[in-house]
Coordinates of C-alpha atoms in Angstrom, one line a residue:
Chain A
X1 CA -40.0 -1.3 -41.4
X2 CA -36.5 0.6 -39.8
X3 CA -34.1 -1.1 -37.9
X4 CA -33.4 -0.5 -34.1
X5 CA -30.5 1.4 -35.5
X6 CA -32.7 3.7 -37.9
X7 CA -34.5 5.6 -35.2
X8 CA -36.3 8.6 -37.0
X9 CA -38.0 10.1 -33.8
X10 CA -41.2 12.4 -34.6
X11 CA -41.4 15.1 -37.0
X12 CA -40.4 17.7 -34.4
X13 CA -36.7 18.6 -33.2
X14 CA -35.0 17.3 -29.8
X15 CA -32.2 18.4 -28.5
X16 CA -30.2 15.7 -26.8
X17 CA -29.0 15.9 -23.3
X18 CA -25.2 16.2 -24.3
X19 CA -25.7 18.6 -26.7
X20 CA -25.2 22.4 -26.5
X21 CA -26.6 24.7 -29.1
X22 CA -26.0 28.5 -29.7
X23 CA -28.3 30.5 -31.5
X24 CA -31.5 30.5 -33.0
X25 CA -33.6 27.0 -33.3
X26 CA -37.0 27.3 -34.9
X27 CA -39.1 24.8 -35.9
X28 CA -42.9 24.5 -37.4
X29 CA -43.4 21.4 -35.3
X30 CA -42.6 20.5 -31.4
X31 CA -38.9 21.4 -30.1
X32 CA -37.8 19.0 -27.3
X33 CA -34.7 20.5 -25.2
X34 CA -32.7 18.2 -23.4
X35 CA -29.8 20.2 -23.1
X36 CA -28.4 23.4 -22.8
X37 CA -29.5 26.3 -25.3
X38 CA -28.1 29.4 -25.7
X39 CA -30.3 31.5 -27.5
X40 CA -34.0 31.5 -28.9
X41 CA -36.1 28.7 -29.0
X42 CA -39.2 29.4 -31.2
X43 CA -42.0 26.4 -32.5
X44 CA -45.4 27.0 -34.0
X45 CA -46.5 24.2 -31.6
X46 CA -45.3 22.8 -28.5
X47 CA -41.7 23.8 -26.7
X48 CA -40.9 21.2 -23.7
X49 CA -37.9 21.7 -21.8
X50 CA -37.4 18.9 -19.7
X51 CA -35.5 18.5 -16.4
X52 CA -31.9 18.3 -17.6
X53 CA -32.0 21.3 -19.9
X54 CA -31.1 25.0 -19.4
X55 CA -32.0 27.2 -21.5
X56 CA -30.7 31.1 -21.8
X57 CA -32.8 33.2 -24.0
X58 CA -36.6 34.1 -25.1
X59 CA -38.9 30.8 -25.7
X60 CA -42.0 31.3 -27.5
X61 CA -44.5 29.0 -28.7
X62 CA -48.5 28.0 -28.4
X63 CA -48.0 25.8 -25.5
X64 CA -44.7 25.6 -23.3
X65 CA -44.0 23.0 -20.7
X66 CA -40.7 24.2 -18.7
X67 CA -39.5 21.4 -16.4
X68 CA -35.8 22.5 -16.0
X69 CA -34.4 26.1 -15.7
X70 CA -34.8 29.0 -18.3
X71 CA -33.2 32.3 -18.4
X72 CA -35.2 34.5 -20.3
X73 CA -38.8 35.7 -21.3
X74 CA -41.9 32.9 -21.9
X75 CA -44.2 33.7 -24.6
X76 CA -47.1 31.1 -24.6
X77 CA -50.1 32.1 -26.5
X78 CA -52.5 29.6 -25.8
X79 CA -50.8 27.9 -22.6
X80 CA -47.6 27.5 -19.8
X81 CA -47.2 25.1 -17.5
X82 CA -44.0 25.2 -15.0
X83 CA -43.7 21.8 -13.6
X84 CA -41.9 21.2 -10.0
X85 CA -38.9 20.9 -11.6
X86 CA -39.1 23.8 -13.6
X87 CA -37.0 27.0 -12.7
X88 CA -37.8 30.5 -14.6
X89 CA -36.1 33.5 -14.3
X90 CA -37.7 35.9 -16.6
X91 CA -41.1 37.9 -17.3
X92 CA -43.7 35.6 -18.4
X93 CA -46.5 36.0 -20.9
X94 CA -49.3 33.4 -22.0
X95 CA -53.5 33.2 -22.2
X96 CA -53.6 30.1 -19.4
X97 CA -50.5 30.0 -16.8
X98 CA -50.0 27.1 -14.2
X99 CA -47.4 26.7 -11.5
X100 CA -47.2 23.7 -9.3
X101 CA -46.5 23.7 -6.1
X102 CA -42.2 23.4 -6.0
X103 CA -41.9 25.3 -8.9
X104 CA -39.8 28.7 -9.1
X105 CA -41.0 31.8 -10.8
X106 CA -39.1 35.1 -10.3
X107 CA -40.3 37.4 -13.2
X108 CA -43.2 39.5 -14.0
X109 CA -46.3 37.6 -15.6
X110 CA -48.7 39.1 -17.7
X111 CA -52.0 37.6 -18.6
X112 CA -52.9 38.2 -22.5
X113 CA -56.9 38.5 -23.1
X114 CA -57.6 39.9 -19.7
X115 CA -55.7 42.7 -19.9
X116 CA -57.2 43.5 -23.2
X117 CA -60.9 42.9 -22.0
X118 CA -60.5 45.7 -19.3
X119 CA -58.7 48.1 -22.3
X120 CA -61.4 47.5 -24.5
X121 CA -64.4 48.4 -21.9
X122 CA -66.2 51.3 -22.2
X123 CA -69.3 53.1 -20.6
X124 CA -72.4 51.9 -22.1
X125 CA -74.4 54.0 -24.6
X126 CA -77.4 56.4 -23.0
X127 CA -80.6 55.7 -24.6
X128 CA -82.8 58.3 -25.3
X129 CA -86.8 57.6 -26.4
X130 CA -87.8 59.7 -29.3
X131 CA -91.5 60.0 -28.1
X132 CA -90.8 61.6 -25.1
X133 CA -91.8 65.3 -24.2
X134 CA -88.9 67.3 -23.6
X135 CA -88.0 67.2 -20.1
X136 CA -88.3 70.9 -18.3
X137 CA -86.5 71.7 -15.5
X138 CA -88.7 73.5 -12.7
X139 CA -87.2 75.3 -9.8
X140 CA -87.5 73.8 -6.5
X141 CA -90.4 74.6 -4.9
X142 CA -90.3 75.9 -1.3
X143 CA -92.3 74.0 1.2
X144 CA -95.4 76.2 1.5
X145 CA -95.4 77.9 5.2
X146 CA -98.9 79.1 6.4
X147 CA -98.8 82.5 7.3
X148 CA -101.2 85.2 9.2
X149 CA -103.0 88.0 8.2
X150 CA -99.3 90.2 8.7
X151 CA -97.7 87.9 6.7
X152 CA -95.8 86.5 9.3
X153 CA -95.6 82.7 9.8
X154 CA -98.2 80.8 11.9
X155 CA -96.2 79.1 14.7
X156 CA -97.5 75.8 15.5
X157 CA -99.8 76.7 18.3
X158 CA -101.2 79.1 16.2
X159 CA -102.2 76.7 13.3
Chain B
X1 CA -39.4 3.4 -72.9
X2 CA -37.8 1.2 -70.0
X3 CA -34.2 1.3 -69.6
X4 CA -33.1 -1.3 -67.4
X5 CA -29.7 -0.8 -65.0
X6 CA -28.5 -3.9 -63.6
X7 CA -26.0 -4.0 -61.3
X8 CA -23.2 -6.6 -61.1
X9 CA -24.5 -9.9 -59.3
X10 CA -23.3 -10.4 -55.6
X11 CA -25.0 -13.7 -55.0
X12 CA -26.1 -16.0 -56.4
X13 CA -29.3 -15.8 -56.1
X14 CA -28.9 -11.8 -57.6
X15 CA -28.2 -13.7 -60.7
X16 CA -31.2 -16.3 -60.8
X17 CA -33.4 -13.0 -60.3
X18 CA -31.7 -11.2 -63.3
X19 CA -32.8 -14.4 -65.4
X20 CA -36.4 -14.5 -63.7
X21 CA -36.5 -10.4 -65.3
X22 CA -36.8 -11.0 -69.0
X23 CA -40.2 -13.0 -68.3
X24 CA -41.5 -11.0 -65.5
X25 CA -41.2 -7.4 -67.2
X26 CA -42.8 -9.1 -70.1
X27 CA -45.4 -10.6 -68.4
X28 CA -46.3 -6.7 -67.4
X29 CA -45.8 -5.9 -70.2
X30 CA -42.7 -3.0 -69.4
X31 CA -40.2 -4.7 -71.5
X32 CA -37.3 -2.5 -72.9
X33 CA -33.6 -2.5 -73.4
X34 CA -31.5 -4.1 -70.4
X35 CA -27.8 -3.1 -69.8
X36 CA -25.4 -4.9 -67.1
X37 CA -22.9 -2.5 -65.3
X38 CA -19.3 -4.0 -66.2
X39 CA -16.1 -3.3 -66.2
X40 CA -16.1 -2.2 -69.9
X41 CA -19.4 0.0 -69.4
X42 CA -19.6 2.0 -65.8
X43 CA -23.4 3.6 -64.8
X44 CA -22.2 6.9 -66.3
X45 CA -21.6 5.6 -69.4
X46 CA -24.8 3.5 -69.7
X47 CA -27.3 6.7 -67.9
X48 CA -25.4 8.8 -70.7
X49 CA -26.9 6.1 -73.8
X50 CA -30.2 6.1 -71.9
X51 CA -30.5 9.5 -71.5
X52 CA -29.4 10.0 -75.2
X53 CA -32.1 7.4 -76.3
X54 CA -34.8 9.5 -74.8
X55 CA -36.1 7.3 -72.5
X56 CA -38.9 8.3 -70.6
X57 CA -37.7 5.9 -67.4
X58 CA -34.7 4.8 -66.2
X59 CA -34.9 1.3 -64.0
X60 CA -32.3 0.8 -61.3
X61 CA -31.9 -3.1 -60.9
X62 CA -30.6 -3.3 -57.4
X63 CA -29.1 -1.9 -54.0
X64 CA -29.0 1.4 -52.3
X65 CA -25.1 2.2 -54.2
X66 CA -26.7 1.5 -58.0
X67 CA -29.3 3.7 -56.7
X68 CA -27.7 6.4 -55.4
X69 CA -24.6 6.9 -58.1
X70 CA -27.8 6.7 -60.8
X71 CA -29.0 9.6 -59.0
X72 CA -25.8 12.1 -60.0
X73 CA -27.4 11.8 -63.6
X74 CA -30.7 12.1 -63.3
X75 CA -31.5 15.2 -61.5
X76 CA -33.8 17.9 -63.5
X77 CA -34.0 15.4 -66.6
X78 CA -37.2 14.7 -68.7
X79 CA -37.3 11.0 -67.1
X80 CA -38.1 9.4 -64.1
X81 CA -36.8 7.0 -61.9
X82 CA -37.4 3.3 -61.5
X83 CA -36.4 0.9 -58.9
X84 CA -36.8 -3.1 -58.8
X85 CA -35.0 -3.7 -55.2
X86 CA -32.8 -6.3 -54.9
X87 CA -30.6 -6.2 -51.7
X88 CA -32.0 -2.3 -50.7
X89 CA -32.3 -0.9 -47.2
X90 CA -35.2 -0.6 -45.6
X91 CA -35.3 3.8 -46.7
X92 CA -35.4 2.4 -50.4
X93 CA -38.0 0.1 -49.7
X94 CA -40.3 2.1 -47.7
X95 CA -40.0 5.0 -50.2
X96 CA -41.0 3.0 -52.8
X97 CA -43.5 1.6 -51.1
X98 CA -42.5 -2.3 -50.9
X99 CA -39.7 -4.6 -51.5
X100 CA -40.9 -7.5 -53.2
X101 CA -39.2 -7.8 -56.7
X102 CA -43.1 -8.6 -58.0
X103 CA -45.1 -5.9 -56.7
X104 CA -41.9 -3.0 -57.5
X105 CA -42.6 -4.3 -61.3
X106 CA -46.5 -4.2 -60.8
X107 CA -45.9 0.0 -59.6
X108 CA -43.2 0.3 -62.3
X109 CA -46.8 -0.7 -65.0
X110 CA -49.1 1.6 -62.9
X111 CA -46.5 4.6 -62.9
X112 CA -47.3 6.6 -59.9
X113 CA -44.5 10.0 -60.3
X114 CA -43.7 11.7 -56.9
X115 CA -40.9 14.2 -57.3
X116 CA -38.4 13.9 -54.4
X117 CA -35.3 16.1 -53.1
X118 CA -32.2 14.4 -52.6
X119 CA -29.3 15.0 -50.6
X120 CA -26.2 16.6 -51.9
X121 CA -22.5 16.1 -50.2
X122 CA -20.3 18.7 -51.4
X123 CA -18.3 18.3 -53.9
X124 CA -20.2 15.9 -56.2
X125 CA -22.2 13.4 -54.2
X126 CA -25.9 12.9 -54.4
X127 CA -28.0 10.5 -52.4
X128 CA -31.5 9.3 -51.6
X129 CA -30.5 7.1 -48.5
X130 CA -28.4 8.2 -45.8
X131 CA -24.9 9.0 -45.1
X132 CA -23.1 8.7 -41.9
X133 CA -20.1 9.6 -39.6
X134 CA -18.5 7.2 -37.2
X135 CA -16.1 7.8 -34.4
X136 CA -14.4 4.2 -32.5
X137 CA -14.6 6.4 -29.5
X138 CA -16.7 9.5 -28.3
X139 CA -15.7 12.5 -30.5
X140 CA -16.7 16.1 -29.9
X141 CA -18.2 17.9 -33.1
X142 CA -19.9 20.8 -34.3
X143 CA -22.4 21.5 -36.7
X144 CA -23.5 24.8 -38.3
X145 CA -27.3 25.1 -39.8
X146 CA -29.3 28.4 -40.1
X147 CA -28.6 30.1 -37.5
X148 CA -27.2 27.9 -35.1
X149 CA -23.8 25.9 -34.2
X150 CA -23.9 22.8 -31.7
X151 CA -21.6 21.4 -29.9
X152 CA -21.3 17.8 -29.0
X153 CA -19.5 14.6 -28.3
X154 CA -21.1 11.4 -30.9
X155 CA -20.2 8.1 -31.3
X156 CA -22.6 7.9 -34.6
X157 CA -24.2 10.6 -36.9
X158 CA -26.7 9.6 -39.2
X159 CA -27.7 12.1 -41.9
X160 CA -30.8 10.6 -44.2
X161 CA -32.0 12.9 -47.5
X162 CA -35.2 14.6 -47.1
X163 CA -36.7 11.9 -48.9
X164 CA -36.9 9.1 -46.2
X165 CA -39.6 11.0 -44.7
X166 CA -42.1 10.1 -47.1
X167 CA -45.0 10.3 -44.5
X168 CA -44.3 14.7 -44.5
X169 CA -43.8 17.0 -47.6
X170 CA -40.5 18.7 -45.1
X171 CA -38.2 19.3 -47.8
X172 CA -35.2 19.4 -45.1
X173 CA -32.1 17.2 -44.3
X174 CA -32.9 15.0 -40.8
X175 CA -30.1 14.3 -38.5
X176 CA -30.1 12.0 -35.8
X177 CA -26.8 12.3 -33.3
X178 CA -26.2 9.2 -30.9
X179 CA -23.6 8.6 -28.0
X180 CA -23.5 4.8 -26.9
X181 CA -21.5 6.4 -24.1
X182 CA -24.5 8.1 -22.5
X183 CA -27.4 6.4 -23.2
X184 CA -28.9 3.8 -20.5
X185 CA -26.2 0.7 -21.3
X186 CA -27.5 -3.0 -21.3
X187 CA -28.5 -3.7 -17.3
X188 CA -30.4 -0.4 -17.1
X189 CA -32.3 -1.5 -20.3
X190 CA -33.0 -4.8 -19.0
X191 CA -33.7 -3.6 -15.4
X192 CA -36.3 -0.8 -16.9
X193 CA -37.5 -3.6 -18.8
X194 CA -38.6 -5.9 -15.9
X195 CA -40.0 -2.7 -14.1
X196 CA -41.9 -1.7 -17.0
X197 CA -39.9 1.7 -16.9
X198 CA -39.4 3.7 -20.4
X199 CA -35.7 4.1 -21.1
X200 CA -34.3 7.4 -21.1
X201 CA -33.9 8.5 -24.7
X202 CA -32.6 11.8 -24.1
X203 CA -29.0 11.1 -25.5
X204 CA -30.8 11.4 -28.8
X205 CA -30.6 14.1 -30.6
X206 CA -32.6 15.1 -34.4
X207 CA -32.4 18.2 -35.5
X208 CA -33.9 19.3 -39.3
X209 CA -32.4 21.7 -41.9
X210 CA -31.8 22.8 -44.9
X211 CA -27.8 23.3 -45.0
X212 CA -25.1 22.0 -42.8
X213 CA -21.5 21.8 -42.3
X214 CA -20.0 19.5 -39.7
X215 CA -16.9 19.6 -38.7
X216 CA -14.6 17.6 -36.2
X217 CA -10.9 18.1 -34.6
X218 CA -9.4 15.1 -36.4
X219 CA -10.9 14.2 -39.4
X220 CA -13.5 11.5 -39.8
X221 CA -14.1 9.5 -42.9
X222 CA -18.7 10.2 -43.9
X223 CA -19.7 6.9 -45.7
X224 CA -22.2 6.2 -48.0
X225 CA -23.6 2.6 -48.9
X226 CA -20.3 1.6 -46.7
X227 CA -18.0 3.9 -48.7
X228 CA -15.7 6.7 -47.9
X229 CA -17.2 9.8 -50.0
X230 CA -15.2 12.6 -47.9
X231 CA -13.5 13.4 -44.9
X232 CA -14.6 16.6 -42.0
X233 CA -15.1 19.1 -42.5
X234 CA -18.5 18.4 -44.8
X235 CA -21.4 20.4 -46.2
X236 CA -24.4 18.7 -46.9
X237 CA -26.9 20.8 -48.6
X238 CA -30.8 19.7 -50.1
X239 CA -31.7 19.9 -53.8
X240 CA -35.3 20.4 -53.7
X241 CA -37.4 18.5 -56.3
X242 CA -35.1 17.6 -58.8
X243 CA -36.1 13.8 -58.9
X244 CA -39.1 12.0 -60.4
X245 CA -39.3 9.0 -58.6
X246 CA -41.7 5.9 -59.5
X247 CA -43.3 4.7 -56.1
X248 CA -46.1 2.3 -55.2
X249 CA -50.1 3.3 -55.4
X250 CA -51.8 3.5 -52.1
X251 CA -54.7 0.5 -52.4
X252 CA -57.9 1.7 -50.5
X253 CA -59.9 -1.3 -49.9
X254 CA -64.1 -0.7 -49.9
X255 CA -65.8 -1.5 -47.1
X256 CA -68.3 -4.1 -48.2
X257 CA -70.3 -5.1 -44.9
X258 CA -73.5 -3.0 -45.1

């Protein structure tokens, strides 16, 4: 129905290769950088940056794809994937993290849901049986040593 | 109840359809007064008598420009909006849902309302289509939205109303930057082509919001319809919902093959 000329793209945002953009960009749907971003980059969906973009600030999203170079901190809550390509400088946080093999990572990563499982862990509840006789304690009894007529112990050869 | 708006004939052919119109809206039976836009009576004049009839629909007989000067007058009114296309874009036609003089008179009988936001050019300019900014050679601008400002260089801006994307209820201005300068020219499309490579896109650039101002180092003429409505700097802004709007109803077709 559009012409060639009328090129809507998808509902999401793309920033184009020769473009650069200061400040905050937030979007409900996918963000697509293609060129250089200074500032925050925030979607309720998907962030890409592809291999011509830089970006220099926090990204945060469900699932982030980082295939060119970003200078800042990652938050991925469901997933973040750092291509060959992809450069990050910057502490990292997401639920599933991959890294193939070329890519650079110089940051500190943190894992969310792990952590929180070993937080959350606590010693497990004694269970105590209502039926059963109250437990005395008895002194230790001494080995029982044989002993003569004196009272003195019986030496081996004597038993 | 129908007040028809028909725009001054550009072909011949335009005028043979005018006559066709008595019979057809008849034949539907959504007959009502019909008014030609002359020299003697402008759109203004004529929206003002419509208005001041109270007529529950106002019928725009024609292109994109009828449409969007009819637009200025009818925002936040008790009446709706009517379109029979004759010579409109391809955003007029797919927001109304067809562009087939026939089937826009069958929708005007069926009345399906959708309430639309328009775009609004500062001072005084409203418009359902898009505008655009043109520059001969590659010119650097900048626009500011939210909290953002970007830089670029452009050889085309488009900037369509929130309406053209009929498909999502986002109530926000869509902007689509090109530069013929940087995108893959015509032997790396045709040599992609043969190696069934996908061309890189990545000059594109579309960006949403709600408010903008662009704004340019020499200024450049916006046009609307293929009109100079102002020069950059420009503010563009959304009104949301103002519009009732007379589309086409969606037919769903019952499988019968049990």
């Amino acid at each position: 129905m559009f012409d060639k000329d009328q090129d809507m793209g998808g509902p999401g945002t793309v920033v184009g290769s020769n473009v650069k953009l200061n400040g905050i960009i937030k979007d409900l749907n996918d963000i697509t950088v293609h060129g250089t971003v200074d500032g925050e980059v925030i979607s309720e969906k998907n962030v890409t940056i592809s291999e011509s973009a830089t970006v220099k600030g926090p990204v945060s999203a469900q699932v982030v794809t980082i295939s060119g170079k970003v200078n800042g901190t990652i938050n991925a809550v469901k997933k973040l994937e750092i291509t060959p390509t992809g450069k990050v400088y910057g502490s990292i946080s997401t639920k599933d993290l991959v890294i193939r093999s070329g890519a650079i990572f110089v940051g500190k990563s943190s894992m969310v849901g792990i952590e929180s499982e070993k937080e959350t862990k606590t010693p497990a509840p004694v269970k105590h049986e209502e039926n059963a006789a109250p437990k005395t304690i008895k002194p230790e009894e001494k080995p029982q040593t044989k002993t003569g007529f004196w009272g003195k112990p019986k030496t081996n050869e004597e038993k | 109840m129908y007040y028809y708006i028909l725009e001054q004939p550009k072909h011949g052919s335009t005028s043979w359809l005018y006559n066709k119109l008595r019979s057809n809206l008849s034949f539907y039976g959504i007959s009502g007064e019909i008014s030609k836009i002359s020299p003697v009576r402008n759109i203004e004049e004529l929206a003002e008598i419509a208005l001041a009839k109270q007529y529950s629909t106002i019928v725009a007989v024609g292109s994109d420009q009828l449409v969007n000067n009819l637009i200025n007058y009818l925002q936040n009114k008790d009446c709706t909006l009517g379109i029979i296309p004759i010579g409109t874009s391809d955003l007029i036609n797919n927001l109304i849902g067809t562009n087939d003089f026939k089937k826009a008179c069958e929708s005007l009988k069926e009345r399906r309302v959708k309430t639309v936001s328009i775009g609004y050019i500062l001072p005084d300019k409203h418009f359902l289509t898009k505008a655009e900014i043109f520059a001969p050679k590659p010119a650097i601008a900048t626009i500011y939205f939210d909290k953002c400002n970007i830089n670029f260089s452009f050889t085309k801006i488009n900037i369509y109303s929130p309406s053209i994307l009929s498909s999502t209820d986002d109530d926000r201005i869509y902007v689509n930057i090109q530069n013929a300068s940087e995108g893959p020219n015509l032997i790396t499309k045709t040599w992609d082509w043969l190696w069934d490579k996908k061309n890189n896109q990545n000059a594109k650039t579309y960006l949403r919001m709600k408010h903008l101002i662009i704004d340019t180092p020499e200024p450049l003429s916006v046009l609307l319809d293929g009109k100079i409505v102002g020069k950059t700097p420009i503010e563009i802004k959304v009104k949301p919902k103002v519009l009732k709007i007379i589309t086409s109803r969606v037919k769903v077709y019952e499988n019968n093959n049990k």
